XYZ file of C-alpha atoms in Angstrom:
703
model
C -0.019 0.418 0.017
C 1.283 3.538 -0.538
C 0.185 6.599 1.464
C 0.525 10.188 0.663
C 1.934 12.211 3.499
C 3.878 15.252 1.823
C 3.576 17.812 4.817
C 3.897 15.128 7.632
C 7.172 16.410 8.617
C 7.834 20.427 9.156
C 10.559 20.800 6.755
C 13.448 23.235 5.937
C 12.915 26.364 3.871
C 15.053 28.979 2.793
C 14.787 32.998 3.946
C 12.018 34.935 1.967
C 11.172 38.371 1.107
C 7.978 39.455 2.800
C 5.101 40.283 0.620
C 2.739 43.666 1.548
C 0.740 43.940 4.688
C -3.177 44.266 4.204
C -3.771 48.025 3.521
C -1.563 50.906 2.874
C -2.634 52.147 6.306
C -1.411 49.182 7.865
C 1.535 48.275 6.244
C 3.660 51.031 8.106
C 2.243 49.214 11.512
C 2.815 45.769 9.963
C 6.336 46.071 9.156
C 7.639 48.162 12.224
C 6.377 45.546 14.358
C 8.421 42.552 11.761
C 11.566 44.533 11.570
C 11.485 46.383 15.033
C 13.992 46.383 17.166
C 16.834 46.742 14.796
C 19.082 46.125 17.941
C 19.077 42.379 18.032
C 18.485 41.479 14.362
C 22.480 41.201 13.842
C 21.217 37.657 15.775
C 19.244 36.323 12.714
C 22.896 36.167 10.859
C 23.530 32.685 11.579
C 27.237 32.313 11.127
C 28.079 35.777 11.391
C 31.091 37.008 13.587
C 29.190 39.013 16.145
C 26.213 36.599 16.619
C 28.612 33.956 17.126
C 30.449 35.526 19.593
C 27.168 36.463 21.283
C 26.193 32.498 21.339
C 29.834 31.844 22.689
C 29.630 33.959 25.580
C 26.078 33.095 26.304
C 27.000 29.352 26.167
C 30.130 29.735 28.558
C 28.203 31.671 30.921
C 25.422 28.713 30.912
C 27.744 25.668 30.282
C 29.971 27.171 33.808
C 27.251 26.702 35.999
C 25.484 23.468 34.610
C 28.520 21.422 33.936
C 30.196 22.057 37.193
C 26.900 20.791 39.065
C 27.996 17.280 40.435
C 24.765 16.142 39.430
C 25.816 16.705 35.592
C 28.502 14.463 35.197
C 27.072 11.091 36.554
C 23.823 12.168 34.257
C 25.211 12.581 31.224
C 27.786 9.106 31.368
C 24.869 7.114 32.292
C 22.650 8.710 29.100
C 25.190 8.209 26.753
C 26.177 4.623 28.138
C 22.266 3.572 27.424
C 22.316 5.150 24.188
C 25.334 3.304 23.140
C 24.255 0.149 24.706
C 24.722 -3.107 22.563
C 21.228 -4.778 23.448
C 19.034 -1.790 22.339
C 16.406 -2.525 20.147
C 16.916 -2.421 16.418
C 14.940 0.009 14.264
C 14.630 -2.328 11.046
C 13.169 -1.677 7.587
C 12.144 -4.310 5.138
C 13.006 -4.608 1.795
C 12.502 -7.880 -0.349
C 14.400 -10.073 1.434
C 16.584 -7.959 3.703
C 16.140 -5.917 6.705
C 18.138 -2.714 6.974
C 19.097 -1.156 9.951
C 21.139 2.186 10.917
C 23.351 1.609 13.666
C 25.130 3.954 16.106
C 27.251 3.305 19.190
C 30.548 4.268 21.054
C 32.497 3.047 18.058
C 30.313 4.469 15.672
C 29.576 7.523 16.375
C 28.195 8.928 13.099
C 27.206 5.160 12.365
C 26.570 2.162 9.991
C 24.125 1.611 7.355
C 23.934 -2.116 7.018
C 21.664 -4.909 6.683
C 21.034 -8.874 7.028
C 18.539 -11.454 5.813
C 14.670 -11.006 7.323
C 15.071 -14.699 8.232
C 18.003 -14.520 9.941
C 16.782 -11.211 11.514
C 13.973 -12.764 12.752
C 15.887 -15.773 14.202
C 17.933 -13.397 16.210
C 20.770 -14.416 14.235
C 21.797 -11.612 12.190
C 24.556 -11.375 10.026
C 24.878 -7.548 9.895
C 26.610 -6.877 6.265
C 27.854 -3.059 6.287
C 27.009 -0.784 3.089
C 28.042 1.961 4.227
C 30.625 3.291 7.587
C 29.720 6.792 8.059
C 32.642 7.494 10.078
C 35.119 5.984 7.849
C 33.311 8.322 4.636
C 33.334 11.458 7.044
C 37.222 10.731 7.788
C 37.817 10.016 4.338
C 35.899 13.091 2.990
C 37.060 15.361 5.766
C 33.309 16.110 5.698
C 31.188 16.238 9.323
C 28.720 14.316 7.411
C 25.410 12.679 9.329
C 22.903 9.972 8.059
C 20.335 11.672 6.132
C 18.176 8.755 5.367
C 18.153 6.500 2.009
C 15.442 6.056 -0.447
C 15.963 2.505 -2.318
C 14.671 0.196 -5.088
C 16.175 -2.986 -5.687
C 19.746 -2.806 -5.487
C 20.424 1.161 -5.467
C 19.601 3.824 -2.857
C 19.900 7.500 -3.018
C 21.879 8.288 0.129
C 21.224 11.492 1.640
C 24.370 13.024 3.434
C 23.699 16.115 5.991
C 26.374 18.535 6.927
C 25.962 18.446 10.583
C 22.384 17.636 10.874
C 21.144 20.319 8.610
C 17.673 19.457 6.557
C 19.588 20.499 3.511
C 21.616 17.006 2.158
C 23.706 15.844 -0.615
C 22.512 12.921 -2.445
C 24.400 10.435 -3.819
C 23.404 7.142 -5.923
C 24.661 4.082 -4.065
C 25.185 0.225 -5.197
C 23.958 -2.019 -2.398
C 25.814 -5.287 -4.269
C 28.974 -3.827 -4.688
C 28.819 -1.370 -1.724
C 30.310 1.751 -3.899
C 28.886 4.861 -4.609
C 28.520 4.945 -8.376
C 30.331 6.997 -10.484
C 28.358 9.573 -12.289
C 25.178 7.993 -10.928
C 22.307 10.268 -9.559
C 23.481 12.762 -7.531
C 22.325 16.259 -6.346
C 24.505 19.008 -4.511
C 23.322 20.207 -1.241
C 19.672 20.930 -0.904
C 16.218 20.429 -0.008
C 15.327 18.368 -2.849
C 12.986 15.831 -3.619
C 13.586 12.348 -5.212
C 11.840 9.321 -5.828
C 12.435 5.992 -8.243
C 10.823 5.337 -11.255
C 12.361 2.521 -12.554
C 16.177 1.178 -12.148
C 17.192 3.957 -14.492
C 14.868 6.593 -14.088
C 14.074 9.029 -11.114
C 11.489 11.889 -10.141
C 13.418 14.582 -9.077
C 12.356 17.918 -7.611
C 15.070 20.338 -7.120
C 15.613 23.058 -4.558
C 18.914 24.547 -5.695
C 18.545 27.735 -8.169
C 16.293 30.641 -7.753
C 13.480 29.758 -10.381
C 13.407 26.222 -8.828
C 11.880 27.346 -5.573
C 8.442 28.280 -4.268
C 8.219 31.298 -2.223
C 8.429 29.093 0.707
C 12.049 27.873 -0.668
C 10.515 24.459 -1.545
C 10.830 22.438 -5.219
C 8.277 24.087 -7.587
C 9.164 21.710 -10.411
C 8.998 18.013 -10.797
C 11.205 16.623 -13.512
C 11.683 13.216 -14.621
C 15.285 12.194 -14.879
C 17.162 9.646 -17.184
C 20.225 7.586 -16.190
C 22.878 9.536 -17.643
C 21.163 13.152 -18.313
C 21.961 16.401 -16.453
C 19.375 17.804 -14.474
C 19.140 20.462 -17.387
C 18.281 17.647 -19.878
C 15.608 16.085 -17.473
C 11.648 16.322 -18.568
C 9.732 18.782 -16.796
C 6.324 16.822 -15.838
C 4.701 19.395 -13.533
C 5.086 23.133 -12.142
C 3.752 24.046 -9.270
C 2.966 28.108 -8.532
C 5.478 29.994 -6.370
C 2.956 30.466 -3.949
C 2.734 26.449 -3.137
C 4.598 25.252 -0.315
C 6.340 22.350 -2.331
C 5.672 19.955 -5.339
C 7.175 16.152 -5.460
C 6.768 12.764 -7.318
C 6.144 9.354 -6.246
C 5.481 6.336 -7.281
C 3.061 3.136 -6.336
C 3.792 -0.156 -6.928
C 2.061 -3.195 -6.267
C 5.140 -5.120 -5.177
C 7.945 -3.651 -3.729
C 10.476 -4.335 -6.337
C 7.814 -4.014 -9.074
C 7.199 -2.123 -11.929
C 5.411 1.456 -11.389
C 1.865 1.028 -11.428
C 0.842 4.707 -10.940
C 3.091 7.776 -11.111
C 1.755 10.789 -9.372
C 2.896 14.267 -8.718
C 1.294 16.593 -5.798
C 1.806 20.102 -4.725
C 1.482 21.587 -1.292
C -0.674 24.518 -1.429
C 0.121 24.772 2.477
C 1.023 22.638 5.179
C -2.402 21.243 5.343
C -3.438 21.329 1.760
C -2.425 19.100 -1.145
C -3.894 18.480 -4.456
C -2.819 15.181 -6.267
C -2.431 14.346 -9.780
C -2.139 10.581 -11.754
C 0.562 11.032 -14.999
C -0.991 8.831 -17.643
C -0.298 8.774 -21.587
C 1.011 12.393 -21.093
C -1.852 13.603 -19.574
C -2.211 15.081 -15.876
C -5.421 13.502 -13.887
C -6.295 15.084 -10.523
C -7.787 13.033 -8.014
C -11.217 14.200 -7.145
C -10.540 14.399 -3.446
C -10.439 17.560 -0.881
C -7.114 18.723 -0.534
C -6.966 18.219 3.058
C -7.312 14.426 2.958
C -4.865 11.977 2.661
C -4.826 9.642 -0.124
C -3.604 6.353 -0.340
C -3.481 3.139 -3.004
C -4.058 -0.354 -2.573
C -4.634 -2.730 -5.912
C -7.699 -1.224 -7.483
C -8.968 0.970 -4.761
C -8.004 4.589 -3.499
C -8.265 5.061 -0.138
C -9.010 8.591 1.245
C -8.459 9.328 5.241
C -10.462 12.757 5.563
C -9.497 15.782 7.902
C -12.727 17.570 7.272
C -15.961 16.927 6.799
C -16.929 16.357 2.895
C -20.459 16.323 1.612
C -20.829 14.790 -2.119
C -23.971 14.203 -3.205
C -26.243 13.011 -0.355
C -23.971 11.942 1.702
C -21.878 13.874 4.529
C -18.839 12.243 5.931
C -17.225 13.326 8.807
C -13.427 14.261 9.546
C -11.792 11.333 10.488
C -13.609 8.857 8.307
C -11.836 6.116 6.180
C -13.655 5.924 2.503
C -12.456 3.516 -0.159
C -13.306 4.070 -4.005
C -12.531 2.251 -6.988
C -9.732 4.164 -8.480
C -10.716 3.713 -12.083
C -14.256 4.384 -11.036
C -13.375 7.837 -9.381
C -11.102 9.059 -11.932
C -14.031 8.164 -14.827
C -16.659 9.713 -12.672
C -15.648 12.286 -9.818
C -19.107 11.038 -8.226
C -18.433 7.591 -7.930
C -19.616 5.938 -5.187
C -17.726 5.530 -1.859
C -17.513 3.147 0.783
C -17.557 4.019 4.107
C -15.089 2.047 5.985
C -14.798 3.884 9.148
C -16.256 6.919 11.131
C -15.161 8.156 14.109
C -16.358 8.543 17.417
C -14.798 10.542 20.275
C -13.804 7.207 22.046
C -11.943 5.943 18.605
C -10.048 8.017 16.517
C -8.296 6.862 13.275
C -4.712 7.366 13.889
C -3.172 5.283 10.549
C -4.136 1.915 9.229
C -2.714 -0.265 6.341
C -3.678 -2.533 3.914
C -2.319 -5.990 3.031
C -3.361 -7.856 0.160
C -7.106 -6.537 0.534
C -7.047 -7.074 4.614
C -7.477 -3.798 6.074
C -5.510 -3.103 9.410
C -6.460 -0.103 11.517
C -4.998 1.602 14.509
C -7.427 3.494 16.828
C -6.612 6.130 19.321
C -8.757 5.576 22.140
C -8.187 8.577 25.092
C -4.327 8.952 23.834
C -3.605 5.225 24.026
C -3.325 3.119 20.537
C -4.806 -0.211 19.506
C -4.608 -2.389 16.433
C -8.108 -3.566 14.973
C -8.738 -5.253 11.644
C -11.611 -4.487 9.779
C -13.713 -7.092 8.444
C -16.652 -6.362 6.737
C -18.135 -3.583 8.555
C -16.739 -4.858 12.016
C -13.929 -3.838 13.924
C -12.230 -7.061 15.531
C -9.607 -5.966 18.097
C -6.086 -7.585 17.870
C -4.730 -8.663 21.499
C -1.388 -7.456 21.308
C -0.129 -6.460 25.156
C -2.004 -5.112 28.084
C -1.816 -1.728 29.216
C 0.312 -0.030 26.473
C 0.364 1.820 23.658
C 0.714 -0.235 20.153
C 2.886 1.042 17.011
C 3.673 -0.428 13.956
C 7.150 -0.577 13.674
C 8.189 -2.433 10.136
C 6.055 -4.115 7.042
C 7.497 -6.489 4.775
C 4.917 -7.129 1.990
C 6.585 -9.797 -0.110
C 7.471 -11.837 3.489
C 3.636 -11.361 4.446
C 4.717 -9.978 7.976
C 4.429 -6.872 10.049
C 6.381 -5.963 13.286
C 4.443 -4.469 15.753
C 5.545 -2.574 18.927
C 4.003 -2.100 22.567
C 5.163 -0.053 25.289
C 4.140 2.598 27.969
C 5.774 5.115 30.194
C 7.181 2.148 32.851
C 6.868 -0.367 29.817
C 9.911 -1.064 27.674
C 9.395 -1.596 24.295
C 8.193 -4.924 23.249
C 8.254 -6.070 19.326
C 5.889 -8.844 18.089
C 5.709 -10.341 14.735
C 2.666 -10.708 13.106
C 2.840 -13.315 10.703
C -0.188 -12.380 8.093
C -0.397 -15.592 6.166
C -0.572 -17.689 9.465
C -2.531 -14.953 11.184
C -0.264 -15.556 14.729
C 1.205 -12.941 16.444
C 4.438 -14.099 18.601
C 6.844 -11.868 21.118
C 9.707 -11.193 19.268
C 12.100 -8.693 21.233
C 11.947 -6.390 24.044
C 14.015 -3.653 24.822
C 15.929 -4.406 28.219
C 14.588 -2.155 31.721
C 16.787 0.487 32.157
C 15.252 1.175 35.490
C 13.100 -0.415 38.224
C 9.534 0.798 37.199
C 8.172 -1.108 40.647
C 8.173 2.364 42.779
C 6.322 3.834 39.805
C 2.965 4.539 39.091
C 1.098 6.226 35.693
C -2.105 8.040 36.442
C -4.508 9.822 33.524
C -6.431 12.515 34.452
C -8.396 15.407 32.442
C -8.063 19.304 32.820
C -11.007 21.345 32.195
C -9.966 24.146 29.977
C -11.764 27.641 30.187
C -14.224 26.764 26.878
C -15.159 23.508 29.205
C -13.073 21.198 27.151
C -11.678 18.232 29.063
C -7.978 17.680 28.292
C -6.294 14.505 28.560
C -2.865 14.646 30.750
C -0.849 11.618 32.216
C 1.157 11.490 35.805
C 4.110 9.438 35.870
C 5.993 9.351 39.682
C 6.716 7.772 42.879
C 3.636 5.813 44.497
C 2.125 7.373 47.590
C 1.130 10.606 46.521
C -0.293 11.384 49.978
C 3.421 12.607 50.615
C 2.218 16.150 49.412
C 3.354 18.147 46.391
C 6.447 17.242 44.442
C 8.427 19.121 41.632
C 6.654 18.329 38.453
C 7.665 19.122 34.977
C 4.865 19.302 32.228
C 5.838 18.303 28.704
C 3.578 18.831 25.403
C 3.414 20.056 21.865
C -0.345 20.887 20.588
C 0.514 21.372 17.235
C 0.520 20.107 13.461
C -1.952 17.463 14.383
C 0.890 15.828 15.855
C 0.095 13.196 18.645
C 1.812 12.313 22.048
C 1.745 9.037 23.229
C 2.981 6.731 26.186
C 6.730 6.059 25.767
C 9.318 4.304 27.968
C 12.350 6.828 28.291
C 15.147 5.781 30.692
C 16.263 9.448 30.951
C 13.106 11.075 32.552
C 13.756 8.378 35.299
C 17.705 8.986 35.571
C 17.411 12.930 35.853
C 13.891 13.050 37.127
C 11.704 10.577 38.526
C 14.549 8.860 40.704
C 14.687 12.143 42.135
C 11.312 12.116 43.515
C 10.068 14.370 40.560
C 6.826 14.163 38.796
C 6.925 13.886 34.636
C 3.742 15.105 33.055
C 2.506 14.637 29.409
C -0.555 16.880 28.738
C -2.286 16.064 25.126
C -3.710 19.373 24.628
C -5.384 20.979 21.374
C -3.487 21.120 18.267
C -2.382 17.963 18.656
C -4.120 14.952 17.034
C -4.991 12.591 19.824
C -8.745 13.291 19.098
C -8.405 13.387 15.629
C -8.604 16.241 13.031
C -11.285 18.183 15.309
C -8.668 17.950 17.918
C -5.777 19.947 15.601
C -8.643 22.497 14.339
C -9.763 23.817 17.209
C -6.338 25.465 17.959
C -5.510 26.562 14.238
C -4.528 30.348 13.643
C -6.454 32.808 15.103
C -7.673 29.676 17.961
C -4.087 29.273 18.758
C -4.626 30.387 22.025
C -6.849 27.208 22.590
C -4.061 25.420 22.691
C -2.399 27.598 25.337
C -5.681 27.778 27.797
C -5.210 24.137 27.907
C -1.911 23.972 28.751
C -2.531 26.276 31.511
C -5.685 24.441 32.777
C -3.432 21.279 33.133
C -1.102 22.977 35.571
C -3.565 24.691 37.549
C -5.158 21.092 38.336
C -1.866 19.302 38.930
C -1.566 21.961 41.641
C -5.582 22.070 42.517
C -4.817 18.020 42.914
C -1.647 18.802 44.900
C 0.157 16.774 42.489
C 2.632 19.838 42.685
C 2.950 23.521 43.364
C 3.185 26.617 41.188
C 6.862 27.150 42.762
C 7.916 23.453 41.987
C 6.361 23.354 38.463
C 8.398 23.237 35.320
C 7.590 23.120 31.711
C 9.367 21.591 28.685
C 9.242 21.820 24.780
C 10.546 21.849 21.473
C 10.029 23.357 18.116
C 6.090 24.150 18.420
C 6.854 22.707 21.892
C 8.882 25.950 22.280
C 6.830 28.190 20.983
C 4.091 26.410 23.521
C 6.729 27.134 26.519
C 7.383 30.433 25.326
C 3.736 31.574 25.678
C 3.644 29.736 28.857
C 6.205 31.415 30.911
C 5.214 35.136 29.491
C 1.406 34.619 29.693
C 1.738 33.092 33.519
C 5.074 33.432 35.044
C 2.756 33.320 38.474
C 2.171 29.391 37.330
C 5.868 28.338 36.293
C 8.976 28.221 38.166
C 11.316 26.899 35.335
C 10.969 26.608 31.487
C 13.413 24.737 28.840
C 12.606 26.319 25.626
C 13.995 24.218 22.797
C 14.384 24.329 19.010
C 11.833 27.676 19.635
C 9.572 29.582 17.378
C 9.404 33.156 19.723
C 8.732 36.081 17.454
C 5.696 35.445 15.749
C 5.830 38.697 13.693
C 8.382 37.464 11.939
C 8.411 33.654 11.845
C 6.940 33.350 8.594
C 10.399 35.061 7.195
C 12.613 32.731 8.243
C 13.840 29.477 7.101
C 10.980 27.064 7.043
C 8.704 29.711 8.503
C 6.354 30.431 5.098
C 5.514 26.449 5.442
C 3.694 26.785 8.654
C 1.208 29.276 8.030
C -1.228 26.577 7.583
C -0.670 26.274 10.966
C -0.143 29.805 12.201
C -1.517 32.141 9.917
C -0.104 34.909 8.091
C 1.116 37.788 10.411
C 0.508 40.187 7.796
C -2.925 39.316 7.810
C -5.104 41.808 10.148
C -7.238 39.124 11.766
C -4.100 36.800 12.544
C -1.953 39.536 13.416
C -4.179 40.767 16.442
C -4.198 37.388 17.696
C -0.193 36.800 17.098
C 0.068 39.889 19.103
C -1.572 38.848 21.884
C 0.582 35.590 22.015
C 3.640 36.091 20.564
C 6.430 35.744 23.539
C 8.956 38.251 22.079
C 6.396 40.776 21.654
C 4.801 39.964 25.207
C 7.963 39.748 27.293
C 7.784 42.509 29.668
C 10.462 44.772 31.679
C 8.233 44.832 34.610
C 7.280 41.375 34.938
C 9.140 38.775 36.925
C 9.257 35.643 35.004
C 11.039 32.463 36.007
C 14.760 31.897 34.960
C 14.380 30.278 31.600
C 16.569 27.965 29.581
C 16.654 28.604 25.795
C 18.207 25.471 24.081
C 18.887 25.376 20.241
C 20.983 24.877 17.580
C 23.473 27.061 15.033
C 22.913 24.619 12.098
C 18.645 24.204 12.615
C 17.837 24.938 9.202
C 14.511 24.737 10.161
C 13.327 26.709 13.001
C 15.748 29.766 12.986
C 18.098 30.100 15.844
C 17.714 33.300 15.669
C 14.249 33.239 17.497
C 15.854 31.600 20.676
C 19.189 34.211 20.341
C 16.477 37.463 20.008
C 14.365 36.277 22.918
C 17.500 35.649 25.130
C 18.999 39.527 24.301
C 15.307 40.899 24.748
C 15.222 39.375 28.162
C 18.699 40.598 28.779
C 18.206 44.302 28.032
C 15.161 44.484 29.895
C 17.265 42.799 32.958
C 15.769 39.417 33.581
C 18.217 36.047 34.434
C 18.108 33.440 31.891
C 20.055 30.406 30.770
C 21.076 29.736 26.972
C 22.791 26.713 25.120
C 23.439 26.867 21.274
C 24.962 23.463 20.149
C 26.955 24.482 17.028
C 25.496 21.303 15.001
C 22.740 19.165 15.487
C 19.800 20.554 13.017
C 16.345 21.037 14.546
C 17.158 17.780 16.780
C 19.622 19.691 18.420
C 21.805 17.099 18.337
C 24.253 15.252 15.636
C 25.334 12.481 17.506
C 24.825 10.534 21.040
C 27.669 12.867 22.568
C 25.818 15.737 22.196
C 22.309 14.274 22.975
C 23.697 13.082 26.491
C 25.010 16.694 27.380
C 21.646 17.873 26.153
C 19.976 15.865 28.365
C 21.996 16.449 31.073
C 22.076 20.153 30.806
C 18.022 19.986 30.907
C 17.559 17.935 33.941
C 20.423 19.466 36.027
C 18.688 23.123 34.979
C 15.610 21.340 36.438
C 17.022 20.094 39.321
C 18.352 23.373 40.295
C 15.534 25.035 40.132
C 12.558 22.838 41.622
C 14.404 20.537 43.620
C 17.513 22.665 45.603
C 16.162 24.105 48.416
C 16.050 27.889 48.233
């Protein structure tokens, strides 16, 4: 089965020029807010000498304090030991007879791309065959290469190489049989281009190299078909988007993994959540007659459509979150062809994802945040029992081998893998991540807070048993955007840095995420963004009301969109939070659309040059709302110089403004690492240790 998801990830873009504000009278006001104050705009020069010196000075001050804490080194060293552990679970991708794996440990810090036969992998006797040693490659080429993923077909792979963890990547063609990069093979210079195989000698290329290639967002605007031996200039242009689109790309649908392309497709993203899809047939470009917000996928003669908003067609109206099936050819011939309703969501059961295997349909449903697996037989849902009190995930799938690897984990349950034999219809435990801590002292509870508009917001509380001991230090983590769901997950670092010291960990499932389907996400879109922040504050207040913690013991953490969330939280309610780790954040929402990936997120946040959106943004944007005469917690800003997705200027300028206003803060910027903050395990361990030492200092140390 092939499933489209062109905008599931928040991807990297280039800086763009601003468009005109709504009217002439508003233009001066709008632009003054976007460009003022000039005194800290130098910090948006990512590699500017003055900006980097500012970073080094603030890094030194923060690192001196946190690294000198006697708790720092034990947390860092133990985290690194866990990350490098040889017994950690293997993440694999199945292709034909092989299981492919990217592996890192203390010896292989940049990692190995390797493979073994699936039959040996399932017997737990893998005979690993190294395809690329990235440490050796980086040393030989004197480059700071970070593995950026592969797009494989038969014995060929388009390998992406990232410098320091950036989203922009160099692409080279690799032969998995000879284990060599192919001289004069398919290749692209460092860029945010997109590629897909059509056959062994033909690829789709959506280049993002020259200015004419790009949308206003900095993504590819054109799709070419490129034959082996052709230069990009010799490729055939098959699709062209508009400058105002976010991006375009191409892909294929195959009945079998290494079979011929059954369908050739192109798409264009109108914004982050609206996409148009086209089939390329006999020189024609046929648009799929489905809503732009829907997610289509293909299997055999069927087109499956997952709805993200209500859709009325003919006499029928289908709710957001429904799953429909069409006969593809019938739909192309007649846009009013009948639909088969396979699944309709309820508040208790929300479609998270699905897949189809040779006519069998499997649905992963979210039930109050936790995921459960079902098979859809006719119009009945048959539960597939995997594990009790755990959230289920789909790990790896092989159509040719008729098998699925299913995972199950919880806050206190290490991930366990199960082999689902789709031929024999049997499920057997395959492997389990070793327990990194004794879970017996801890418990997990789910509560619901009530937001100001009456919405019940779920959140999990993880901590030591016997809550009668009174309020304890707590950290709330949340994301609340882009329909990204936060699920229970096993984390040794949370126990190591927090739970073992009698801290409480909280996961808040606020609106803006996808825990309750598309409507849960859309409730906090654009001018309704404050709903997500209200939910977050409501969770904090509920924790205090339940005497789980106090405002003086409460910290918050979030990254990317979660960094915006934590930035808003401490500026709106400084009375409610004692500490805030604001990681790779968006903070100046009047300028976010001008910086790197920002333009592509206007589908989520709206355009600040629109008067309605601007009014909403100005009420919550942290940079515009931090005040000199308000007492804020000592915030810890964490970001990365190499982040070419969310501009480090957000964190830099917010910290600089708070410094001018006389507020205390800590600041750490990793010179590499991309949007993930770290390019290798050593950097990840450093990041984790800095975060938890900060929280322990602020929330656990006696004052």
